Coordinates of C-alpha atoms and ligand atoms in Angstrom, one line a residue:
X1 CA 0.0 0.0 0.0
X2 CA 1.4 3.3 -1.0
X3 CA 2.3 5.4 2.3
X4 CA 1.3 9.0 1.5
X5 CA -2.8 9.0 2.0
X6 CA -3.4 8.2 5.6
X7 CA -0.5 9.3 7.2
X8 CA -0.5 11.8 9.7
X9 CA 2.5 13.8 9.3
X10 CA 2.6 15.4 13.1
X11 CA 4.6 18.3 14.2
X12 CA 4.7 16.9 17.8
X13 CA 6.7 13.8 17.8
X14 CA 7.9 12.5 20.7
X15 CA 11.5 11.2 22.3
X16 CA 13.4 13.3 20.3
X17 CA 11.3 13.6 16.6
X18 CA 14.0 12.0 14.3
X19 CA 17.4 12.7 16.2
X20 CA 15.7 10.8 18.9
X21 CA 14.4 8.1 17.4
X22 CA 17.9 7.6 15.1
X23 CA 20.3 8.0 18.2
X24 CA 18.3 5.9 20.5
X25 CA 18.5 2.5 19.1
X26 CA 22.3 2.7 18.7
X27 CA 22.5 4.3 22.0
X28 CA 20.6 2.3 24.1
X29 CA 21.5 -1.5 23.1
X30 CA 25.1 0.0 23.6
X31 CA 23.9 1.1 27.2
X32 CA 22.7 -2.4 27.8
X33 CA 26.4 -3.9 27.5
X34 CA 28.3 -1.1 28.9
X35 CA 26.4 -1.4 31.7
X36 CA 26.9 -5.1 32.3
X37 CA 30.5 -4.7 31.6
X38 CA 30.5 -2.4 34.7
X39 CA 28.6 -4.6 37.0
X40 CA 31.0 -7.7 36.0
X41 CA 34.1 -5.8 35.9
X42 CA 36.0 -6.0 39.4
X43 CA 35.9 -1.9 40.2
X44 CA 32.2 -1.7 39.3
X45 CA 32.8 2.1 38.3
X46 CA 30.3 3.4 35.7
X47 CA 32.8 6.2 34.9
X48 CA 36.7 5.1 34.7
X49 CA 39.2 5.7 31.6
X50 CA 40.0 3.3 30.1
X51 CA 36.1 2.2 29.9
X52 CA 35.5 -1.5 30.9
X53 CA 34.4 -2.1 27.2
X54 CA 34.6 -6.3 26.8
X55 CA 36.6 -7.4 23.8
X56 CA 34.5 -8.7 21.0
X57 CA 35.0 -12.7 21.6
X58 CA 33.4 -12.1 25.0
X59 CA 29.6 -10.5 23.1
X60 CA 29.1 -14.3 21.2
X61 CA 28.9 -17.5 22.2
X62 CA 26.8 -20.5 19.7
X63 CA 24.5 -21.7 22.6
X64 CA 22.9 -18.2 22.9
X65 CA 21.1 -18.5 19.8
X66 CA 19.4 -21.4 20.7
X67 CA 19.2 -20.6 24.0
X68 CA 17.1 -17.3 23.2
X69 CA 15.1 -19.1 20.3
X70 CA 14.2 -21.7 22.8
X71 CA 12.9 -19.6 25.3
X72 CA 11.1 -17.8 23.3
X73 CA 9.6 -20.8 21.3
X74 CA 8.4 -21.8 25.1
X75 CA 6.7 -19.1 26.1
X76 CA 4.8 -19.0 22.5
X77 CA 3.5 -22.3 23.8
X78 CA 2.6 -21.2 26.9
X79 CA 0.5 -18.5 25.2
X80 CA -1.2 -20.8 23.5
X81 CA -2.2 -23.1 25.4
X82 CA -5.8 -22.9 25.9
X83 CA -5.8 -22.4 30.0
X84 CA -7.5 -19.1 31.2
X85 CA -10.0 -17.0 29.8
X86 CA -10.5 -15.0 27.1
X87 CA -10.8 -11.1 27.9
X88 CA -11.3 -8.1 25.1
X89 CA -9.3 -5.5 25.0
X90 CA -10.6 -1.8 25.2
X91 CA -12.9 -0.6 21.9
X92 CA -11.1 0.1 19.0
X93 CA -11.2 3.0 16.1
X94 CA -13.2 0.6 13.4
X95 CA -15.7 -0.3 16.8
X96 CA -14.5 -3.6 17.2
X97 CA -12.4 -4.9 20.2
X98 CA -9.5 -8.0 20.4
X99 CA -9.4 -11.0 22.0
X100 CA -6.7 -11.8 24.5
X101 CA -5.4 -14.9 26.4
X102 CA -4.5 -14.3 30.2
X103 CA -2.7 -17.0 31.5
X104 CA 0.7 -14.8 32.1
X105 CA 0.5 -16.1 35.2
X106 CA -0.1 -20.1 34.6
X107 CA 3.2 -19.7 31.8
X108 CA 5.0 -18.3 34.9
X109 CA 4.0 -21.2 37.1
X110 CA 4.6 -23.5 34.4
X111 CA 8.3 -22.1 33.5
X112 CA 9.0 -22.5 37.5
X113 CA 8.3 -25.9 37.7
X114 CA 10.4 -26.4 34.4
X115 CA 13.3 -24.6 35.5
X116 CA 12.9 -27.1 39.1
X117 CA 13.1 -29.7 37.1
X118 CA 16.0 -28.6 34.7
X119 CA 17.8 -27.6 38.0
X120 CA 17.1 -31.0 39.6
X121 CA 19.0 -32.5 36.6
X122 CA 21.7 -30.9 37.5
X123 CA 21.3 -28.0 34.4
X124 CA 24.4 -25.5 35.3
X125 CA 21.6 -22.2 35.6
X126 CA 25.0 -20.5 37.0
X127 CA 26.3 -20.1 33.5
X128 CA 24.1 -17.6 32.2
X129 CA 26.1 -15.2 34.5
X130 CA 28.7 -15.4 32.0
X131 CA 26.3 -15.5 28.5
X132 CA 25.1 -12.2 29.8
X133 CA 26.7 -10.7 27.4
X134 CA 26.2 -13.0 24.4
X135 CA 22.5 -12.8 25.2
X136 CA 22.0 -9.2 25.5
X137 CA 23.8 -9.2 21.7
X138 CA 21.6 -12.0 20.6
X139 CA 18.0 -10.3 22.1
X140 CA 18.9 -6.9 20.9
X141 CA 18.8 -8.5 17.5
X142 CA 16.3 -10.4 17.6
X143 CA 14.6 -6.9 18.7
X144 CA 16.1 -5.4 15.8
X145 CA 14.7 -8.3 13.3
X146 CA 11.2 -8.0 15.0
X147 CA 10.9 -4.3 14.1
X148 CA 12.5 -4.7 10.7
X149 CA 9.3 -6.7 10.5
X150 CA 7.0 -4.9 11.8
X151 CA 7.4 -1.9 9.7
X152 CA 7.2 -3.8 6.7
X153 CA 4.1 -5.4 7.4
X154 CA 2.4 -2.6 8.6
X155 CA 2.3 -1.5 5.1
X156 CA -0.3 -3.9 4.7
X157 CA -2.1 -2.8 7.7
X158 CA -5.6 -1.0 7.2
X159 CA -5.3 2.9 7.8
X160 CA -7.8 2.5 11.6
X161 CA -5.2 -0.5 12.6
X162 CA -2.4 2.1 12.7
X163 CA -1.1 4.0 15.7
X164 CA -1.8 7.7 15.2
X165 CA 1.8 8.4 17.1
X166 CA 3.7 6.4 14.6
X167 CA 2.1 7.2 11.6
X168 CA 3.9 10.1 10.6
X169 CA 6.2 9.1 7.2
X170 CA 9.2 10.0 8.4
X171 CA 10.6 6.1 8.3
X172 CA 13.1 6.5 11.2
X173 CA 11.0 7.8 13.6
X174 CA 8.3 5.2 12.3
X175 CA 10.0 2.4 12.8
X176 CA 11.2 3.9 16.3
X177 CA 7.5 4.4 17.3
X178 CA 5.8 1.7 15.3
X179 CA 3.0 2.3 13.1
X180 CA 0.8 -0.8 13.6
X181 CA -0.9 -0.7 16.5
X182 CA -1.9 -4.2 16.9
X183 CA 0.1 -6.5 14.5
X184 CA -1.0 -10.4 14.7
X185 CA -0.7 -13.2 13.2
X186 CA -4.1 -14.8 13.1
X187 CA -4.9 -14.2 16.8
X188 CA -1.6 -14.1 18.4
X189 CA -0.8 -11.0 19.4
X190 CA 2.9 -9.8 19.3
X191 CA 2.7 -6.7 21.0
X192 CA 0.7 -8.1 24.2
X193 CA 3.1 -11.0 24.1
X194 CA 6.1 -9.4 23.7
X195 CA 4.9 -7.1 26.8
X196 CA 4.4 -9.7 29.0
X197 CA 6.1 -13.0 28.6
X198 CA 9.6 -13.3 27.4
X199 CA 11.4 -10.4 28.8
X200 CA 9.1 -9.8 32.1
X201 CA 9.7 -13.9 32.8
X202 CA 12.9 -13.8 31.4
X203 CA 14.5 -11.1 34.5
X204 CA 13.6 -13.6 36.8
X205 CA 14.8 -16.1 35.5
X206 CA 18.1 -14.5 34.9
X207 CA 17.8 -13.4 38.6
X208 CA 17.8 -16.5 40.0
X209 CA 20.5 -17.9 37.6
X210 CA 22.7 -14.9 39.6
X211 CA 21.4 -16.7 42.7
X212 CA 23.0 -19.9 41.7
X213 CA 25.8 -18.2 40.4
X214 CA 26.1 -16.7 44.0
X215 CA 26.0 -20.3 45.7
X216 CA 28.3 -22.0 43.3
X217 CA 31.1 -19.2 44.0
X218 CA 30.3 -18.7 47.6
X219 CA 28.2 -21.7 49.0
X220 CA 25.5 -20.0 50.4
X221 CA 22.8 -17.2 48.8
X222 CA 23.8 -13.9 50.6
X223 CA 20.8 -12.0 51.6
X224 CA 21.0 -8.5 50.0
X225 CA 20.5 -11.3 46.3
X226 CA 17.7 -13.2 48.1
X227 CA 16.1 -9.6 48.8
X228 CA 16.5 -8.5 45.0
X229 CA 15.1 -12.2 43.9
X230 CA 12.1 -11.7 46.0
X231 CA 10.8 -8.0 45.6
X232 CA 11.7 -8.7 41.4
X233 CA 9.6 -11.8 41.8
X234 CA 6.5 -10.5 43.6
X235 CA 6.8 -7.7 41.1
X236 CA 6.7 -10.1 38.0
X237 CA 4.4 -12.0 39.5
X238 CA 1.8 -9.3 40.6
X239 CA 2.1 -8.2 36.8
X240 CA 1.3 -11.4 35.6
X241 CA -1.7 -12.4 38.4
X242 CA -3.0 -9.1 37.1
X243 CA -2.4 -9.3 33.3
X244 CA -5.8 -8.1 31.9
X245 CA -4.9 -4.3 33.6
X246 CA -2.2 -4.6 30.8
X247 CA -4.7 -3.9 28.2
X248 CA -5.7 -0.5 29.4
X249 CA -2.1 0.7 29.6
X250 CA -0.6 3.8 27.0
X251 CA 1.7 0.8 25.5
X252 CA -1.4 -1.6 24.3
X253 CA -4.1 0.8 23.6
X254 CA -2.1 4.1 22.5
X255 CA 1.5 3.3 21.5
X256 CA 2.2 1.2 17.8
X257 CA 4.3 -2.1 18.2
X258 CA 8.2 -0.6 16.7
X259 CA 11.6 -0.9 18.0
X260 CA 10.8 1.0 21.1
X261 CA 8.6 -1.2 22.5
X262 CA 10.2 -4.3 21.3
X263 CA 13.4 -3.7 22.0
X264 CA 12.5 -2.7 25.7
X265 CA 10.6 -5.6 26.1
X266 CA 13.0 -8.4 24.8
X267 CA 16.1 -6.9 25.6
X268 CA 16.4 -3.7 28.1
X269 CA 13.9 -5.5 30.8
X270 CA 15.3 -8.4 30.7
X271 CA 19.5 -6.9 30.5
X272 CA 19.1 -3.8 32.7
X273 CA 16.5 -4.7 35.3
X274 CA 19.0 -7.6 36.5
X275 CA 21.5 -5.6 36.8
X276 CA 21.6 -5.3 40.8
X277 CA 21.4 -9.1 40.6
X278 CA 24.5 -9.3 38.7
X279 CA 26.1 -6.7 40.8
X280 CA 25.9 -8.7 43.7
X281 CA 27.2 -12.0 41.9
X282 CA 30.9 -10.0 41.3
X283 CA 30.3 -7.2 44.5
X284 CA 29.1 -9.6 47.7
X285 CA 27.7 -6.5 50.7
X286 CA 26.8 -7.5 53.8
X287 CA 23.4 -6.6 55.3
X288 CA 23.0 -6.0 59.0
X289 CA 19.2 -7.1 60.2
X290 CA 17.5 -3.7 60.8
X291 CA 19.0 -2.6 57.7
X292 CA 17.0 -5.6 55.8
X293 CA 13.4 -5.0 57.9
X294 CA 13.7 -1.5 56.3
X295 CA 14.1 -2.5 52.9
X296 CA 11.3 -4.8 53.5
X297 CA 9.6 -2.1 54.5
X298 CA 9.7 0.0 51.9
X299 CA 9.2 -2.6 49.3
X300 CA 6.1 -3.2 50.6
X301 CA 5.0 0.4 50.9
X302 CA 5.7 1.0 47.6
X303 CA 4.1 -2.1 46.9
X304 CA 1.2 -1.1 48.9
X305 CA 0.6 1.8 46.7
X306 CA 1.3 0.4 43.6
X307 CA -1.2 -2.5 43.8
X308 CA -4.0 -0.5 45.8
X309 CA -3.8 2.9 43.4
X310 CA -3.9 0.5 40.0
X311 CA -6.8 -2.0 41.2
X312 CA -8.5 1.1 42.5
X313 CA -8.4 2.9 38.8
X314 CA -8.8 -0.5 37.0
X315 CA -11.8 -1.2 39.5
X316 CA -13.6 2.3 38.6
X317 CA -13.2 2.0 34.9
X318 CA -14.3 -1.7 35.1
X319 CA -17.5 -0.8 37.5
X320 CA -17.7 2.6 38.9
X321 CA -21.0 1.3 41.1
X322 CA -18.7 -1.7 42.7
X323 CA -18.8 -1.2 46.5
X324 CA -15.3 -0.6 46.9
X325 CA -14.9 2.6 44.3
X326 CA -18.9 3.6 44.5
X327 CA -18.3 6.2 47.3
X328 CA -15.0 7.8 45.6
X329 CA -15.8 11.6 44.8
X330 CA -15.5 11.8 40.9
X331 CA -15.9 15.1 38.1
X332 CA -17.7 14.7 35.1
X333 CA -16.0 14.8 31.3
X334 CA -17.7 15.6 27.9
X335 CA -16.3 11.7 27.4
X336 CA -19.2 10.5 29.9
X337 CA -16.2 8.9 31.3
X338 CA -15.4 10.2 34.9
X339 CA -12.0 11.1 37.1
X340 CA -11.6 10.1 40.1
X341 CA -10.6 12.7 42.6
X342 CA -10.6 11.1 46.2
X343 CA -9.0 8.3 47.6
X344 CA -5.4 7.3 45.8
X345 CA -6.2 9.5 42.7
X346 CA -7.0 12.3 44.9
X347 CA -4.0 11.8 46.7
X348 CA -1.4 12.6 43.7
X349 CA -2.1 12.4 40.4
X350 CA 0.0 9.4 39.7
X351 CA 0.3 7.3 43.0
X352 CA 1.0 4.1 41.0
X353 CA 4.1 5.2 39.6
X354 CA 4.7 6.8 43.3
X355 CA 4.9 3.5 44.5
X356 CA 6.7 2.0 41.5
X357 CA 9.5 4.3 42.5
X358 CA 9.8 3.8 46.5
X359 CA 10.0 -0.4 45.0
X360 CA 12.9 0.5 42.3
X361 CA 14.5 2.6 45.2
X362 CA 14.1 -1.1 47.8
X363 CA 15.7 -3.0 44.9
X364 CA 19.0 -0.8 44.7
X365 CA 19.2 -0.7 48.8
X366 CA 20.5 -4.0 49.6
X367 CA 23.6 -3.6 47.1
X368 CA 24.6 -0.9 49.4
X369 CA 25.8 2.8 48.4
X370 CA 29.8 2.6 47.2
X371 CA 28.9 1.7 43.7
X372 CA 26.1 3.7 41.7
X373 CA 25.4 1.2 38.6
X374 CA 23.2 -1.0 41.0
X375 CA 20.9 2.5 41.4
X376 CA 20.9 3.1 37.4
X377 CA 17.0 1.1 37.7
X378 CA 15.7 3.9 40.0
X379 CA 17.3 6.7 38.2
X380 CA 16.3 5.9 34.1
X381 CA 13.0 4.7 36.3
X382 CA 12.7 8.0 37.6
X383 CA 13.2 9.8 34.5
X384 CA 11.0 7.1 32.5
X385 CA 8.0 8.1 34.7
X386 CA 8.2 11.7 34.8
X387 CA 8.2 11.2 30.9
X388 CA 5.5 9.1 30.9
X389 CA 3.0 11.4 33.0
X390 CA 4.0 14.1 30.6
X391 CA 3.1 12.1 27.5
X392 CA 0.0 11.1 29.6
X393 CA -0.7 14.4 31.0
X394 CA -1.0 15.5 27.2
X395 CA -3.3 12.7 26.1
X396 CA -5.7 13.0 29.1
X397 CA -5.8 17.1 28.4
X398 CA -6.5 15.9 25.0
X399 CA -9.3 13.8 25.8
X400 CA -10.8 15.7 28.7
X401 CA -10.1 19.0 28.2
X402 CA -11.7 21.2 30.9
X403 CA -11.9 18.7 33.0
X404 CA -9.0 17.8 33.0
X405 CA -7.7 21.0 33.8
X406 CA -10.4 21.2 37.0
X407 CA -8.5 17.8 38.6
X408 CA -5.3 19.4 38.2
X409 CA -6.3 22.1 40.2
X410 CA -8.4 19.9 42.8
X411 CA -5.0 17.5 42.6
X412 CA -2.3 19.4 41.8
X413 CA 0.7 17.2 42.3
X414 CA 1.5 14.8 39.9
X415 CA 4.2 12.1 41.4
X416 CA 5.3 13.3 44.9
X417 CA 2.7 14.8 47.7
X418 CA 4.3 18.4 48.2
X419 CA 7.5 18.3 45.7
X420 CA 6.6 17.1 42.2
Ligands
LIG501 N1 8.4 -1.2 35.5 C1 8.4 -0.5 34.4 O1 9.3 -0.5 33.6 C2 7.1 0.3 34.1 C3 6.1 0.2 35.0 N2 5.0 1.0 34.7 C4 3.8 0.9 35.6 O2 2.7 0.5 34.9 C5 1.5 1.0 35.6 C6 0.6 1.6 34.5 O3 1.1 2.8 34.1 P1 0.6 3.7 32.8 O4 0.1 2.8 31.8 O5 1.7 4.6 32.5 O6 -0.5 4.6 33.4 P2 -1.7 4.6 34.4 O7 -2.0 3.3 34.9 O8 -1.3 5.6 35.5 O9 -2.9 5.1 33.6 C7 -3.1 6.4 33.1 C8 -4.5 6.5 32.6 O10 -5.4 6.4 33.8 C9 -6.6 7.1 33.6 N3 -6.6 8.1 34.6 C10 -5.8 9.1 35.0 N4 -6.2 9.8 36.0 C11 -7.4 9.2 36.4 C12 -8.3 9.5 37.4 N5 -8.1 10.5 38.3 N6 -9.4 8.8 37.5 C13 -9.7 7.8 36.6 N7 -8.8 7.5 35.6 C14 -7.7 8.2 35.5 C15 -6.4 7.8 32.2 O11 -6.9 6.9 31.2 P3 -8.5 6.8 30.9 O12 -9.2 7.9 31.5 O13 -8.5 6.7 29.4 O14 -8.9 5.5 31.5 C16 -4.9 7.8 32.0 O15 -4.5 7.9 30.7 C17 2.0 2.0 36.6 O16 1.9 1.4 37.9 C18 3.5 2.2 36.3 O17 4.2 2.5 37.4 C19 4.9 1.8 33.6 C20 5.9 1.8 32.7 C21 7.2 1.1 32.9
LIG502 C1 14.3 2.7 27.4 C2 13.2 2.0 26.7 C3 13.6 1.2 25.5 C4 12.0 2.1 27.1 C5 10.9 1.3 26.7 C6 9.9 1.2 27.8 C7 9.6 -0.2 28.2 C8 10.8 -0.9 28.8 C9 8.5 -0.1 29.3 C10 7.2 0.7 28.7 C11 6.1 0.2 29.5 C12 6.5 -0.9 30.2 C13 5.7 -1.6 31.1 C14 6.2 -2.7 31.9 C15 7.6 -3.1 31.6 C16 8.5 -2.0 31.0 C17 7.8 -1.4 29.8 C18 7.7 -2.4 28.7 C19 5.4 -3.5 32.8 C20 5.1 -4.7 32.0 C21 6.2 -3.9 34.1 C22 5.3 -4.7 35.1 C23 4.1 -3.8 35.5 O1 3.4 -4.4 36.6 C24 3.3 -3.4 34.4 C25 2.5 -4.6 33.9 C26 2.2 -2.4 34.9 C27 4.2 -2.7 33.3 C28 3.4 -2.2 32.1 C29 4.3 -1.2 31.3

């Protein structure tokens, strides 16, 4: 299909306009290693001249290949295996609304017990400590080879199955933002997929190979790695156990399916989330007691918020007359859709990602505070949120105009109570 007629092409383009969407994908996948090399090289220090830059023998290895295309093959399966039910996603621009599996959370069960098993036979989990490399390579191009796909066959796509963002015919920025909105084959869905499954199950899985890393070079799991195994597990978990509040996110229902989202997915979740694991693999700290209760603590504060300010929206937008939202003070919009202004979404403007920050902050703790590469989560997570709201901030003001503008005055801070 010739480009030209449907596109939209947009002043207002986002992460840069072109600059941004040619620097980052050379910019980040290089991040991803650089930043590995750091947390496995003995001084940890993220900047030191000479660089720690790994020599080029040390970014391949021939297992990765399959070792990637098997994982990946498995949780395809998992997807389709008929457990769970069947939810819609939110309406679409032609009227009609997709079909979605959600059994995230059996695949996650289901991968568990397989990994047992694999560790039972004695599989040396350990090892991927040192593929971490190899595999960050081999995801980032299989990112690469997924988007190089998805533009193409967008082309194909009707004009309502395109993301308006990524629409605009400039092809670097297109390919960047993705311009299908949607893309399947038949009914599997790569974008909800992708999302979920092999990069969200993949961190933990590379977390607790760090684990047993940890025990085969020191005998023992230290705490500080059994704290970042757990709060990165409950997280991965909670995600999963709640999978259908995926399809009301900006990514599923706003953002097209291009490297951005692809490459994040497969390759920066997976490579940079893990990273205080493999810090603590090479950089052992020692916890005292009272130091760990308040990392607990805070974890599950942040937790707390997270999980009570998401079901609270999800809740409201599913049923606002449920019992548990029915009393929430709310303003009208000319969408017939309401805002909530009381209770979490009363309380800032964004306490989910409030609590999504005080979690990234408990996951940096227990490496201690000599080295700052194990914080680089909280800080791009940080910045990745206050973006975010604005990009939200702009869509809501979009969509709701006025009264939009009324629950910024009635809520006026958007992240932190008092600062931000
Ligand atoms: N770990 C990670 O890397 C990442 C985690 N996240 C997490 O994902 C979760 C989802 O985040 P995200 O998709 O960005 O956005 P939100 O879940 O915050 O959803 C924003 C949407 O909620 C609705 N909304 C906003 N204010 C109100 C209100 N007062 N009353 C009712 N509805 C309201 C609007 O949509 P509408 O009105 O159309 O319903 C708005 O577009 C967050 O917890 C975030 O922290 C996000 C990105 C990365
Ligand atoms: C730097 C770069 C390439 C950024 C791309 C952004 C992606 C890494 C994130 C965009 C939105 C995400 C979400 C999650 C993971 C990170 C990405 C893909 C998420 C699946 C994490 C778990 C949460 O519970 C969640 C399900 C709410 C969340 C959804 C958004």
């Amino acid at each position: 299909m010739k480009p030209g007629r449907h596109e939209r092409r947009s002043a207002e383009m986002e992460f840069g306009g072109t600059l941004g969407a040619t620097c980052i994908p050379v910019f980040l996948p290089l991040t991803v290693l650089y930043l590995l090399s750091v947390c496995q090289s003995p001084g940890a220090i993220v900047v030191q001249w000479p660089p720690p830059l790994p020599p080029s023998t040390h970014l391949w290895h021939p297992w990765v290949p399959a070792i990637i295309g098997g994982w990946i093959a498995l949780q395809v399966f998992l997807y389709l295996l008929p457990v769970g039910k069947i939810s819609q996603g939110l309406v679409l621009r032609d009227g009609s609304r997709l079909k979605y599996p959600i059994n995230g959370f059996q695949a996650l069960c289901v991968t568990g017990l397989l990994l047992g098993l694999c560790l039972w036979l004695g599989m040396p989990l350990g090892n991927l400590f040192d593929l971490m490399l190899p595999l960050a390579v081999c995801a980032t191009a299989v990112a690469y080879l997924l988007s190089l796909y998805l533009y193409m066959r967008s082309f194909w796509a009707p004009p309502h199955a395109l993301a308006l963002g990524g629409n605009t015919g400039n092809p670097l920025y297109d390919f960047f933002m993705g311009r299908e909105l949607n893309p399947r084959i038949g009914s599997f869905d790569l974008k909800y997929f992708c999302e979920l499954r092999p990069g969200l199950i993949g961190w933990v899985v590379l977390n607790l190979a760090m684990l047993m890393k940890e025990v085969e070079l020191r005998g023992s799991p230290s705490l500080p790695l059994l704290l970042v195994n757990s709060f990165q597990l409950l997280y991965v978990t909670d995600a999963l156990w709640n999978e259908e509040a995926v399809l009301t996110t900006m990514d599923i229902v706003h953002d097209g399916f291009g490297f951005m989202l692809a490459f994040g997915d497969l390759a920066w979740v997976p490579f940079t989330y893990s990273l205080q694991a493999v810090f603590l693999v090479g950089h052992p700290h020692t916890l005292s007691p009272l130091a760990a209760l308040g990392i607990i603590i805070l974890n599950g504060v942040g937790y707390y918020i997270f999980r009570k300010s998401n079901s609270q929206k999800n809740q409201f937008r599913r049923d606002p007359t449920h019992t548990s939202v029915a009393h929430l003070e709310t303003i009208a919009t000319a969408t017939g859709k309401r805002l909530l202004v009381s209770g979490w979404w009363g309380f800032v403007r964004h306490p989910n990602y409030l609590g999504d920050i005080l979690m990234a902050l408990a996951w940096s703790l227990p490496c201690g505070i000599s080295h700052i590469v194990p914080y680089f989560y909280v800080i791009y997570f940080t910045i990745l949120l206050i973006h975010r709201e604005d990009r939200d901030e702009r869509q809501c003001r979009a969509k709701y105009g006025v009264a939009w503008d009324t629950y910024c005055r009635r809520v006026p801070y958007r992240i932190i109570p008092y600062l931000y």
